[in-house]
Each structure stands twice: as structure tokens, then as C-alpha cells.
XYZ file of C-alpha atoms in Angstrom:
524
model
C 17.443 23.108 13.355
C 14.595 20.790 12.720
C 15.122 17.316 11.474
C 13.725 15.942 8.278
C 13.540 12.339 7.297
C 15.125 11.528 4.020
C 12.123 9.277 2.652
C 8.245 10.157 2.722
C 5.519 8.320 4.266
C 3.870 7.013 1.429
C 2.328 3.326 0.417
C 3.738 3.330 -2.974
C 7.051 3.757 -2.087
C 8.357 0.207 -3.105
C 5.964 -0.398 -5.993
C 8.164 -2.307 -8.265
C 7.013 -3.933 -11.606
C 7.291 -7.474 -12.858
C 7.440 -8.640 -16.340
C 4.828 -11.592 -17.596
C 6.251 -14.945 -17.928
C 6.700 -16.101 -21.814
C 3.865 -18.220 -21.549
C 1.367 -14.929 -20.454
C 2.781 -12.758 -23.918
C 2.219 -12.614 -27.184
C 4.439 -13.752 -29.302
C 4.609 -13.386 -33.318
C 2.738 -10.250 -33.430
C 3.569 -8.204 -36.244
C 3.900 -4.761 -34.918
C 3.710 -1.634 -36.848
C 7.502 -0.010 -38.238
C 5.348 3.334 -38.695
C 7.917 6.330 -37.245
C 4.904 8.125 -35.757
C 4.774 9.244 -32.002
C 1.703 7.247 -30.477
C 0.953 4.438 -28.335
C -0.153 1.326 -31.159
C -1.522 -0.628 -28.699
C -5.187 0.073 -26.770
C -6.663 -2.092 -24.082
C -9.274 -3.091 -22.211
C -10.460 -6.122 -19.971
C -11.555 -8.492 -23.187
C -9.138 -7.517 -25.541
C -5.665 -5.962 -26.537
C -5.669 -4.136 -30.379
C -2.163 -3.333 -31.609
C -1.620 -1.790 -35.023
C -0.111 -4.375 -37.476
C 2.148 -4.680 -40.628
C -0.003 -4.794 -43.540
C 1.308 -4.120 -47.426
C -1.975 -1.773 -48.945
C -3.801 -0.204 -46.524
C -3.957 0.026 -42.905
C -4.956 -2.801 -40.135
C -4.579 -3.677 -36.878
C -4.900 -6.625 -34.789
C -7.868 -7.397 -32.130
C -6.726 -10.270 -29.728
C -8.692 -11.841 -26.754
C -6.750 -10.803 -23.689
C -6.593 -14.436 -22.520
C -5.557 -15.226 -25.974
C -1.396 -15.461 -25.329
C 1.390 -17.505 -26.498
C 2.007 -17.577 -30.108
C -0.189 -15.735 -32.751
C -1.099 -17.224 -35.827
C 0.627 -15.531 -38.751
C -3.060 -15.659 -40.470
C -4.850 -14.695 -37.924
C -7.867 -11.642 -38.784
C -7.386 -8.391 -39.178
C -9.189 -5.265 -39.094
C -8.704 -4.027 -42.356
C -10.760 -1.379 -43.727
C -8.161 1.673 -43.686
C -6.774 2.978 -47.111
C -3.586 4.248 -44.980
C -1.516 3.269 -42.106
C -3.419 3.016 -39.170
C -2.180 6.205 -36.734
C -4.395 5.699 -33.948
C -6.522 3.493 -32.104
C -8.941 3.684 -28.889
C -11.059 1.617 -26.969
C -14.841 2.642 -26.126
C -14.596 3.388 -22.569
C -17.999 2.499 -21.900
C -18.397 -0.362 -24.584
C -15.724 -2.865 -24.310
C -16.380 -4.225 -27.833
C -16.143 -0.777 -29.927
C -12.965 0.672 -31.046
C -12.413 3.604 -32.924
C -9.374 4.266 -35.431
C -7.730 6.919 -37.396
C -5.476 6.921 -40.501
C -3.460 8.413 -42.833
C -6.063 8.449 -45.584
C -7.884 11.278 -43.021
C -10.521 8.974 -42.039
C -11.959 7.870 -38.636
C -13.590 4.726 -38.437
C -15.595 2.815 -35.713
C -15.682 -0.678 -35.442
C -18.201 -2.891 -33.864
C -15.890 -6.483 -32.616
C -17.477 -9.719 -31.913
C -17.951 -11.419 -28.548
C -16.175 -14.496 -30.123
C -13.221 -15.204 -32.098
C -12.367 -13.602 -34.643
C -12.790 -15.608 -37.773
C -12.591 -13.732 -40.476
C -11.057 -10.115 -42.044
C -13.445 -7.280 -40.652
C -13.638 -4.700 -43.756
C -16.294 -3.008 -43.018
C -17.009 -0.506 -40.370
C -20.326 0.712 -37.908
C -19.407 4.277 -38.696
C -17.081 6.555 -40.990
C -16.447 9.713 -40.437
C -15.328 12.246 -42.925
C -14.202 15.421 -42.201
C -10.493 16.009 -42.408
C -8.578 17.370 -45.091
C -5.614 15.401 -44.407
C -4.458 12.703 -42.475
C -5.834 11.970 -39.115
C -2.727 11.595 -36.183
C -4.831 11.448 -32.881
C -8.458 10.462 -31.285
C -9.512 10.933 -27.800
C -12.960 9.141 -26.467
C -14.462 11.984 -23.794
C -14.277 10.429 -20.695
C -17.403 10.877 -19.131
C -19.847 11.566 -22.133
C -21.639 8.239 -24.203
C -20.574 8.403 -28.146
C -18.061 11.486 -28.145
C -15.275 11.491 -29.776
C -12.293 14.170 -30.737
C -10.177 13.548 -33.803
C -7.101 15.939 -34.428
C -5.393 16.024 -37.910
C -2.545 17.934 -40.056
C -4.996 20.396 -41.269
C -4.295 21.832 -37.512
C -8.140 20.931 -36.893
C -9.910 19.259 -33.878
C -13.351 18.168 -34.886
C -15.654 16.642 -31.826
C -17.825 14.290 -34.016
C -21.641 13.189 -32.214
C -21.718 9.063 -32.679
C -25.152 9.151 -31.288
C -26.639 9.039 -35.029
C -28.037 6.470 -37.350
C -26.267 7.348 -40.192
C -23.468 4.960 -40.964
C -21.116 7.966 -42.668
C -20.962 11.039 -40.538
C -19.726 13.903 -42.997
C -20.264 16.868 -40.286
C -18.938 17.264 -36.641
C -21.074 18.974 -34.159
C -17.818 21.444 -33.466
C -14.346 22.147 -35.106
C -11.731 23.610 -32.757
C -9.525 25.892 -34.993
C -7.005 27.310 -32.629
C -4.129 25.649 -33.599
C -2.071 26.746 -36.261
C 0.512 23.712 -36.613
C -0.106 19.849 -36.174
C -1.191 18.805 -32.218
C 0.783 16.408 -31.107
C -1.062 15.327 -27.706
C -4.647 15.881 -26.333
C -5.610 15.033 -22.718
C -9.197 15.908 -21.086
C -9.516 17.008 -17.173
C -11.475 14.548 -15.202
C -15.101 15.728 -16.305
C -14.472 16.204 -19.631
C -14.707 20.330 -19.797
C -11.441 21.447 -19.964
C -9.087 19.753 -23.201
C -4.774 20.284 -23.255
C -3.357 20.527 -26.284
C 0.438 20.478 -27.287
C 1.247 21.505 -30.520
C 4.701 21.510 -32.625
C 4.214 25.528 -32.805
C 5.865 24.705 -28.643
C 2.628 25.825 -26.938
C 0.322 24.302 -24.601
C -2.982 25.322 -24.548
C -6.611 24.672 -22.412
C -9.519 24.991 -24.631
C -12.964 24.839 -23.410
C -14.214 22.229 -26.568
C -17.868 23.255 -26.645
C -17.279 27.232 -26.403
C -14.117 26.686 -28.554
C -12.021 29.015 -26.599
C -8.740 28.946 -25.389
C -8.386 29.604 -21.477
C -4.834 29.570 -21.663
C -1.949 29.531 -23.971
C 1.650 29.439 -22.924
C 5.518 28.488 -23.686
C 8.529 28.297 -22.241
C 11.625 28.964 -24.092
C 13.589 25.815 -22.782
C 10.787 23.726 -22.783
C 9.831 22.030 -26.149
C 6.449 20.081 -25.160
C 5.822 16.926 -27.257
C 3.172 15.418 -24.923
C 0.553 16.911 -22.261
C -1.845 15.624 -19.526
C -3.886 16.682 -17.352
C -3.469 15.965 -14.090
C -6.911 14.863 -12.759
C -8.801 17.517 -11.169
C -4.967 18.833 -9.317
C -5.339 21.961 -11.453
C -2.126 21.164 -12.787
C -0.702 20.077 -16.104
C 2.144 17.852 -16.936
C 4.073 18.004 -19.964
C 7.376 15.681 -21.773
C 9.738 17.036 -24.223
C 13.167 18.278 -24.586
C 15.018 20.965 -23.459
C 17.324 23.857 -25.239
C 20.235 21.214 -25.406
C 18.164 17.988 -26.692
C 17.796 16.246 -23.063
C 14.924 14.733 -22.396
C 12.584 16.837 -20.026
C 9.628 17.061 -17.915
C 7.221 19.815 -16.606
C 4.897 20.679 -14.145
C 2.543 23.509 -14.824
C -0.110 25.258 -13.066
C -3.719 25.206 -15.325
C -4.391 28.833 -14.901
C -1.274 30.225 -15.227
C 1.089 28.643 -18.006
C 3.843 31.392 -18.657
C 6.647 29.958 -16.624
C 6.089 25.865 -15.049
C 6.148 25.109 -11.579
C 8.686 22.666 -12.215
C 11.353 21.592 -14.974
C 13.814 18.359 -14.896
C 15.937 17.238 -17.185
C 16.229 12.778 -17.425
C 18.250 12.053 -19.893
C 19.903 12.698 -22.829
C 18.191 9.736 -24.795
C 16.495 10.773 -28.507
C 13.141 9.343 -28.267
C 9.790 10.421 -26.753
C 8.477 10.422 -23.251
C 4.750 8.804 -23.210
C 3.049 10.734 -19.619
C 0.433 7.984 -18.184
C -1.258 9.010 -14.874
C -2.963 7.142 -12.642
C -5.772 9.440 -10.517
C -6.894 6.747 -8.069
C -3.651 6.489 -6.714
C -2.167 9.989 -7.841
C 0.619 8.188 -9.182
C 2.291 9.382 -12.883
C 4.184 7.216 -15.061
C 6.655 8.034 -17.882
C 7.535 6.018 -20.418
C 10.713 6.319 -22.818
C 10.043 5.551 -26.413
C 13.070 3.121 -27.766
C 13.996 2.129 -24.699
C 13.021 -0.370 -21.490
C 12.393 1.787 -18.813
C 9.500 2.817 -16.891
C 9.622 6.177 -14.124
C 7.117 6.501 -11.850
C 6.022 9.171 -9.246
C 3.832 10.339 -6.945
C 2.015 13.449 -7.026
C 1.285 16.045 -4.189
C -0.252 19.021 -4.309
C 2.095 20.863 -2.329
C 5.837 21.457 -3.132
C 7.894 19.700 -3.979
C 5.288 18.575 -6.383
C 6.560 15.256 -8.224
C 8.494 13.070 -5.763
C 10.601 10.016 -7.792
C 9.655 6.493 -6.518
C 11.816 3.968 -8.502
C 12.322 3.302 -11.917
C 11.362 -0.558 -14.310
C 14.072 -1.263 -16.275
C 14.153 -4.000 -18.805
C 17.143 -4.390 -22.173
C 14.442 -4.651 -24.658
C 13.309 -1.461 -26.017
C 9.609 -0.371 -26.216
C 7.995 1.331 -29.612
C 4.292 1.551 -28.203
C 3.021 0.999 -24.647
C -0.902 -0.130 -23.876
C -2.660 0.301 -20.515
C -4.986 -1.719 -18.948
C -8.383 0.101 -17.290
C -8.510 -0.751 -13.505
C -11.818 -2.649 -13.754
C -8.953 -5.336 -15.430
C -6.640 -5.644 -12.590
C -5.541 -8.471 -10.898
C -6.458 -7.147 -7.063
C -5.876 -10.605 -5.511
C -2.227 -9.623 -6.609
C -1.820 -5.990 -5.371
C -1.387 -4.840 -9.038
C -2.113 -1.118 -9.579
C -1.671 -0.796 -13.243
C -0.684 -3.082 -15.958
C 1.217 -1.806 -19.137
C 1.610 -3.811 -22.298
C 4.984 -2.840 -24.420
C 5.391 -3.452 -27.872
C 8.860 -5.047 -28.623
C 9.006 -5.012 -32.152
C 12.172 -6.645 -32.514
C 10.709 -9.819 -30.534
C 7.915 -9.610 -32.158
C 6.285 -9.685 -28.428
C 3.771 -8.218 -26.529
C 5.007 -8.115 -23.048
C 2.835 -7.140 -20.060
C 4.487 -5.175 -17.016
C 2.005 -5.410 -13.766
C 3.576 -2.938 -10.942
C 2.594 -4.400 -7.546
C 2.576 -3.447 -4.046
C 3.993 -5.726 -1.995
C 1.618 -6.653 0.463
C 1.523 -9.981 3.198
C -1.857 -10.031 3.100
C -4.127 -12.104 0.650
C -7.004 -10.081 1.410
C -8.562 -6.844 -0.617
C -6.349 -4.317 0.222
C -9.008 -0.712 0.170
C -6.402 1.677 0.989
C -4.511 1.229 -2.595
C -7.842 0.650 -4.435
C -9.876 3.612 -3.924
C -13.275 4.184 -5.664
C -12.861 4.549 -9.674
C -13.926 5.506 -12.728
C -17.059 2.895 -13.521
C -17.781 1.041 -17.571
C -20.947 3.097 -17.776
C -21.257 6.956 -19.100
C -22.643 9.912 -16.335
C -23.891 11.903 -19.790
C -25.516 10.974 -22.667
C -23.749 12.794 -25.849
C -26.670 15.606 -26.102
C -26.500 16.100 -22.681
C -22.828 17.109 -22.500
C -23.315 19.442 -25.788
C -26.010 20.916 -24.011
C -23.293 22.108 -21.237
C -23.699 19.692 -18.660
C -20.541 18.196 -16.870
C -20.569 15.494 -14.719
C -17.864 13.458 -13.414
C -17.653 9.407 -13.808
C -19.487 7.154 -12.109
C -17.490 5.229 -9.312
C -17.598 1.629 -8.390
C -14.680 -0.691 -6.229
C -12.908 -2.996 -7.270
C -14.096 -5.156 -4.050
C -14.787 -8.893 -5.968
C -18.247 -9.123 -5.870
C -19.065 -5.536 -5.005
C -21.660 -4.117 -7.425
C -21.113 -0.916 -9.635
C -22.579 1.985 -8.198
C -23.781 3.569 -11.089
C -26.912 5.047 -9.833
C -25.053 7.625 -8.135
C -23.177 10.084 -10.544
C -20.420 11.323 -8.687
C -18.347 14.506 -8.800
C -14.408 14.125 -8.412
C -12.901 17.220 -6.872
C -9.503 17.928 -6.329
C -8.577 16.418 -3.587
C -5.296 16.579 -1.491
C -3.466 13.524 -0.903
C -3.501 12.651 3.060
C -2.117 9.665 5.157
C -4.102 6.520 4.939
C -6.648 6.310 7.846
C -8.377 3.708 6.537
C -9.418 0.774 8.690
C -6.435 -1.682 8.140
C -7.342 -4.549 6.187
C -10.789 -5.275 7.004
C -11.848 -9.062 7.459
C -14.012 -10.983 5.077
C -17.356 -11.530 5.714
C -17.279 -14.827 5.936
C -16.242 -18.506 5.991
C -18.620 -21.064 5.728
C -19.074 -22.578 9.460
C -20.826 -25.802 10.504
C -24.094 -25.591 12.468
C -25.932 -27.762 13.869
C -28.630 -26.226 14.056
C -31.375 -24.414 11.795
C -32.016 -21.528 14.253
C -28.482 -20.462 13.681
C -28.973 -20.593 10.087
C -32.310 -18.639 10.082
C -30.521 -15.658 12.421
C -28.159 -15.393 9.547
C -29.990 -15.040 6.627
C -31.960 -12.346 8.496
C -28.780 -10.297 9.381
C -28.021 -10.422 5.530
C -31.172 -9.089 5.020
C -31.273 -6.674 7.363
C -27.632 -5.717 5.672
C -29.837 -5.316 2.617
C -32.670 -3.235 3.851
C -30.032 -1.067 5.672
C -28.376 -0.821 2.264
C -31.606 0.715 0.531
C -31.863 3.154 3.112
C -31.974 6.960 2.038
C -28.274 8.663 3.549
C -30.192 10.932 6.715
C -31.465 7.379 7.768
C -27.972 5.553 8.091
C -26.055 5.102 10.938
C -23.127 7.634 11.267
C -19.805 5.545 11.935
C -16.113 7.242 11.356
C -14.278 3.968 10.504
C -12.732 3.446 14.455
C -12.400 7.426 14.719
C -14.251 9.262 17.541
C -16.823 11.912 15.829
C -14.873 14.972 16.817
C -11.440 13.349 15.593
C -12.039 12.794 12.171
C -12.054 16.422 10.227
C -15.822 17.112 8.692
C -15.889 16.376 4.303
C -14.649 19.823 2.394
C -15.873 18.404 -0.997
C -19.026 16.424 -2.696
C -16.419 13.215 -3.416
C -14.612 13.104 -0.008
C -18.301 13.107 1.669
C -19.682 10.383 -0.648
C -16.162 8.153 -0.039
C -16.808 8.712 3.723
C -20.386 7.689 3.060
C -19.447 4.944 1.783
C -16.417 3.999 3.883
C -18.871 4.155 6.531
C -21.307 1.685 5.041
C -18.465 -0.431 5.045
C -17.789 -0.213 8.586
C -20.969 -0.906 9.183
C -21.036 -4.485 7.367
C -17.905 -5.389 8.843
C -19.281 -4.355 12.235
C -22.664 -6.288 11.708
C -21.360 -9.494 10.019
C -18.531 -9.789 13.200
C -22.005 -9.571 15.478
C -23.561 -12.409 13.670
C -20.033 -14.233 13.516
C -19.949 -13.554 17.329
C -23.968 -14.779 17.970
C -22.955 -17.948 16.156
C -19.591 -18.425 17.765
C -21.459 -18.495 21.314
C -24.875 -20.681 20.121
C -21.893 -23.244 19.260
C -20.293 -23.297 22.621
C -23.183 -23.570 23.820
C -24.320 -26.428 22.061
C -21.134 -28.354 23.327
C -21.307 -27.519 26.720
C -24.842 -28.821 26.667
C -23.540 -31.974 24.884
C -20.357 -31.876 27.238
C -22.659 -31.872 30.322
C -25.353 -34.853 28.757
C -22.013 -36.806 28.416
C -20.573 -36.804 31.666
C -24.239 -37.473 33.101
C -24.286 -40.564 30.990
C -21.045 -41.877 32.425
């Protein structure tokens, strides 16, 4: 009988996550009492919006993300909504437009200033008109520039075009009609072509937006979905709810087959909802309970057993709303792989929650901060209607690496393997001391030499397989594991170059002292 170890080999097995010091919250915020099932709270890397209090109308607050410690009880608002604000979402490629969506079935898009707010913003860059009745959800596309999906309770999904002059937009370019109660969740695959629904008629469905057709419907009869995500480009769905006897459940479901899920857990038997967050870089899925402190977090695999538990944040004070932060604003000096924001309404408090991997090492750790998901769109908005897909633009989160927008690539689904990655790769360099300017001429040439090599077309660069002979390391199945090689390989190939000049110096410098060495003991 074969043995089998009781843990897995994985790096994020002792993630744990860490709470903000008072001094790094906000404090006197006045957070939204509205009952309804969303997160309140959007973020980005210059600022964290969090729907507000407000007696006539809806608002919400914008706030510098440096800007912590206590908030100003008159500090601005974004006021311009008739109802209470539902919904809000960050531009994911424009880090100072948000959209919003109320109960007085509007959706408005706002246009923020670079500095501080000093005054109520009223009025909006866009409105747009279209719903019958009030508006619950929006959902930027996450590849395509200026498209956005609204879903309201006249069952209706309308994808509305932003790339027009007009400042009131009265017609979407589509209207998804397939529902035929209120959607409660909507989640896009990793292009942008396929959109999950759940809806409080208990089914899940993938619609293809631009056709308007529904791939796949399905329910389970002990299953009552609430929220749905997609699951990168896995092929697989993941949906919260509760089960037949109120628990508190989760599901795993297969995209092209949705008539009985591939797995079903009950947590708890707690009342409020589950918010699903999942991280693709790391393949790592969050859930979040709704009225209370705790966070659960997982990793995925695409092979059974499917969702294997890590560890679980708890904290006493309960959450009403949760915010994420995109990884373009995490702390990677730190280890942090995501960053939530909770909403503690009866604190008053925004508190952030970095999970962290402990690591010894101060340097940039690549293995846990793979290529991701770049500020910049792959598709302009009459490109994707037109039936392109692309998937986002990558770029590390090395400091000082450069976004590398210029080459849109495609994320596949890709299996999760053991690291092989080149363990912890050395800096290119300290400043050293030379004494001479021969040593300081070879080095600016290497750099541009690095440069040059850099411009190079890809059948013109040196083939390295990051400290792996050519026949050990298995050939690239997919467009996105040959460019990461590609570019795994450039880094080698810095590393490897940089060391040579390191080394050239090294010895011109013991030289240099021997020769001094030697002149001294001829003097004496």
C-alpha cells in the first residue's frame, strides 16, 4: 500500500494575513446601512471609493489611498445619484474613472481629480439610461477599453459602448434578455467572451454577451447559488450559496457541463453571504463571509481533489463589504499577494488585510509573482464588438521592470506545476568603487549590449532553460507558457550577463591591488 503525505507541496501553504495597524486605516468613514448583497468598497492603486451614508440621494466616498487615519466628517462626496448607490467599479485601465449604479436605475461615470478632493462632485462624464428599474450590479470587461455591463430588476443585462461623445447614452449596443428573475452575480472568463450569471430563479448560466446566447444553463437541487465566478481560463466555475438546510455552501462546477457540480461543501451554518474572490496569478480563491471576520482561502488544481483548504483569517469584527486591491498595488518588498479592505461599519473603519508569504529573503521573490494582468486595454471597444478576443496584456511586478504592453498576450489554461524557477535570482547590482575609468566604460557597454539584446526579434535570442539542460525541461504546450519561458529566459540571460561583468570587475580590482601590493613592497 503506497504512502501518501498528509500535506501538499505547495508555496502558499502558510500564507497567513495581517491586519493594518490603526494608524494605516480609516477611521470615521461613514459606511453604507443599505441591506443589499455587494461589495461597497472598489479599489485601485490611487484610491479606495466606499459607498457612504447620505440623507437624499445616493453618494459615495473617493479617498487617496495614502490618505488614512481619521476622515473628516465634511469631507467631499460624490453625489449625483437620486438613489442609494448599489454599486461601484473602478476603470481597470484608467485609475481615475469610476463607474456607479443606483437605485434610481441609472449608471453614471465619473471622471476624479488627480488632487484632493475639494469640493462635492455632482455632475458626471457620462449617464446612461436604459433600465426600467433599479440598477443592482456593473461589471467593467476585463480586457476591452470603455465596456461596461449593467444588470438590473427588470431581469436585463445591457453592455453599454463608453467610446462616444455624447455625455447621456440612452441606447446600449446589446441587451441580454435571458434571465427571467433579478441576477445576483456576474463574472467574465479571462478574455472577456464567456459571462456567468447567477440568478435568484437558482440557475447558473454562461452566455456568450455579443451573440446573446446561453451556452449553458444548469441547477442543482441542494445548491442555491447566490454568487458565481469564473475560474480563470480552468474551465471551471465556482459558485457560494446555501444548501437544502440553510448552511452555507460552496461549489465547483465544470463550464461545459453544469447539471450536477464537481464538488459541493457545506462551511457553516452562519446567515450571511459568501463573497468568491480569485486570484489567477497565483490560482488561489478566497471566500469571504458577509457579517462576520473571517477570510478562507484555497488553492486551486485542476485535477481532483479540486479545491484544497489552506488556512483561514479570522478577526471579532464583522465585515459588511470587502474591497480588493489590483496587483500592480502590492507591496512586493513585503511578500504580499493580495490586499483586502473590510468595511466595519460598527467602527466606522476601513481596515486593510495584506496576506503574506513568509519569506527570509528581502529580495523579489518571481516564483509567487508571476506575469499579470497589465493597466492598459488589448482591445479597443469596437474591436471586441466586432468579435475579437484577446487576453490582457502582462507586465511583472519586478520594481523597475517596464510594462510589456506591446505584446498582447493570450492566457490559456494552464495546469499548476512545481516551481522550477531559478531560486531567488540576485540583483543586478550594487554600486562598487573603481578606480578606474576603463572599468566603468566596460560596464556601460554590457548594459547596452543588455539593451540591444533586448530589442532583438525572438529567432535571434539566445535559448537558455533557466539552469535546466535542453532535453530536461518539457517543450511549451500553449501560446502563454512559451511567452513566460521566453521571457524567463531573457531573465536568465541578464542575470547571467550582469554576474560576467560583476566577475570582469571583481578581477580588474584584484588586479589593481596586486599591482599596488607589488609597487609597495618594492618601495620598502
Amino acid at each position: 500500500m503506497s504512502w501518501h503525505p498528509q500535506y501538499r507541496s505547495s508555496k502558499f501553504r502558510h500564507v497567513y494575513g495581517k491586519a493594518a495597524s490603526k494608524d494605516k486605516c480609516y477611521d470615521c468613514v461613514p459606511i453604507t446601512c443599505n441591506v443589499h448583497d455587494n461589495h461597497f468598497c472598489a479599489v485601485n492603486p490611487s484610491f479606495i471609493a466606499v459607498v457612504t451614508e447620505c440623507a437624499g440621494g445616493g453618494a459615495f466616498l473617493v479617498i487617496p489611498i495614502k490618505q488614512t487615519g481619521k476622515l473628516d466628517p465634511h469631507y467631499p462626496r460624490v453625489c449625483g445619484h437620486k438613489g442609494n448607490v448599489l454599486d461601484i467599479k473602478w476603470n481597470p485601465f484608467n485609475d481615475f474613472v469610476i463607474a456607479s449604479c443606483s437605485e434610481d436605475a441609472t449608471v453614471k461615470i465619473w471622471d476624479i481629480p488627480n488632487q484632493l478632493l475639494k469640493r462635492n462632485i455632482t455632475t458626471p462624464k457620462k449617464e446612461l439610461l436604459g433600465h426600467a428599474r433599479r440598477v443592482g450590479l456593473i461589471e467593467w470587461h476585463p480586457t476591452a477599453d470603455n465596456i461596461l455591463f449593467s444588470s438590473g430588476y427588470d431581469y436585463k443585462i445591457m453592455i453599454w459602448n463608453l467610446d462616444v461623445k455624447d455625455a447621456v447614452i440612452s441606447q446600449p449596443v446589446k441587451i441580454l434578455d435571458a434571465h427571467k428573475d433579478v441576477v445576483l452575480s456576474m463574472s467574465f472568463n479571462t478574455d472577456g467572451s464567456l459571462l456567468a450569471t447567477a440568478c435568484r430563479d437558482r440557475k447558473i448560466r454562461v452566455i456568450d454577451p455579443r451573440a446573446g446566447r446561453v451556452l449553458q444553463e444548469g441547477s442543482y437541487k441542494s445548491h442555491r447559488v447566490n454568487k458565481v465566478l469564473f475560474l480563470g481560463n480552468m474551465k471551471k466555475l465556482f459558485s457560494t450559496g446555501t444548501s437544502g438546510w440553510n448552511n452555507r455552501q460552496i461549489a465547483l462546477w465544470d463550464q461545459n457541463d453544469l447539471s450536477v457540480p464537481l464538488l459541493e461543501e457545506d462551511l457553516d451554518g452562519s446567515s450571511g453571504l459568501l463573497f468568491p474572490i480569485y486570484d489567477s496569478d497565483t490560482h488561489m480563491l478566497y471566500v469571504v463571509g458577509k457579517g462576520d471576520g473571517n477570510i478562507r482561502y484555497y488553492e486551486i488544481s485542476p485535477e481532483k481533489p479540486y479545491l484544497n483548504f489552506l488556512m483561514e483569517y479570522r478577526s471579532h469584527s464583522p465585515q459588511k463589504g470587502i474591497g480588493t486591491m489590483p496587483k500592480r498595488g502590492l507591496d512586493v518588498a513585503a511578500c504580499e499577494i493580495f490586499r483586502f479592505y473590510k468595511l466595519i461599519p460598527t467602527k466606522s473603519l476601513i481596515e486593510p488585510i495584506s496576506m503574506i508569504v513568509p519569506r527570509r529573503s528581502e529580495s523579489y521573490q518571481e516564483d509567487i509573482y508571476p506575469l499579470t494582468a497589465a493597466a492598459q486595454p488589448a482591445l479597443t471597444a469596437q474591436e471586441w464588438l466586432n468579435g475579437i478576443n484577446k487576453g490582457p496584456l502582462l507586465v511583472s511586478l519586478r520594481p523597475g521592470s517596464e510594462a510589456m504592453n506591446s505584446v498582447p498576450q493570450f492566457l490559456e489554461p494552464e495546469p499548476l506545476v512545481k516551481a522550477t524557477d531559478i531560486s531567488q535570482k540576485q540583483g543586478g547590482g550594487g554600486r562598487m568603487l573603481l578606480e578606474d575609468k576603463q572599468e566603468r566604460r566596460e560596464i556601460k557597454d554590457g548594459r547596452k549590449w543588455l539593451k540591444v539584446e533586448e530589442k532583438l526579434p525572438k529567432n535571434e535570442q539566445m535559448c537558455l532553460s533557466n539552469g535546466f539542460g535542453i532535453f530536461e525541461c518539457p517543450p511549451p504546450k500553449t501560446e502563454n507558457e512559451l511567452l513566460q519561458m521566453y521571457y524567463r529566459q531573457q531573465e536568465e540571460i541578464r542575470r547571467l550577463r550582469e554576474l560576467v561583468i560583476q566577475r570582469d570587475v571583481q578581477i580588474k580590482q584584484l588586479e589593481l591591488e596586486l599591482r599596488n601590493l607589488c609597487m609597495d613592497t618594492g618601495n620598502h
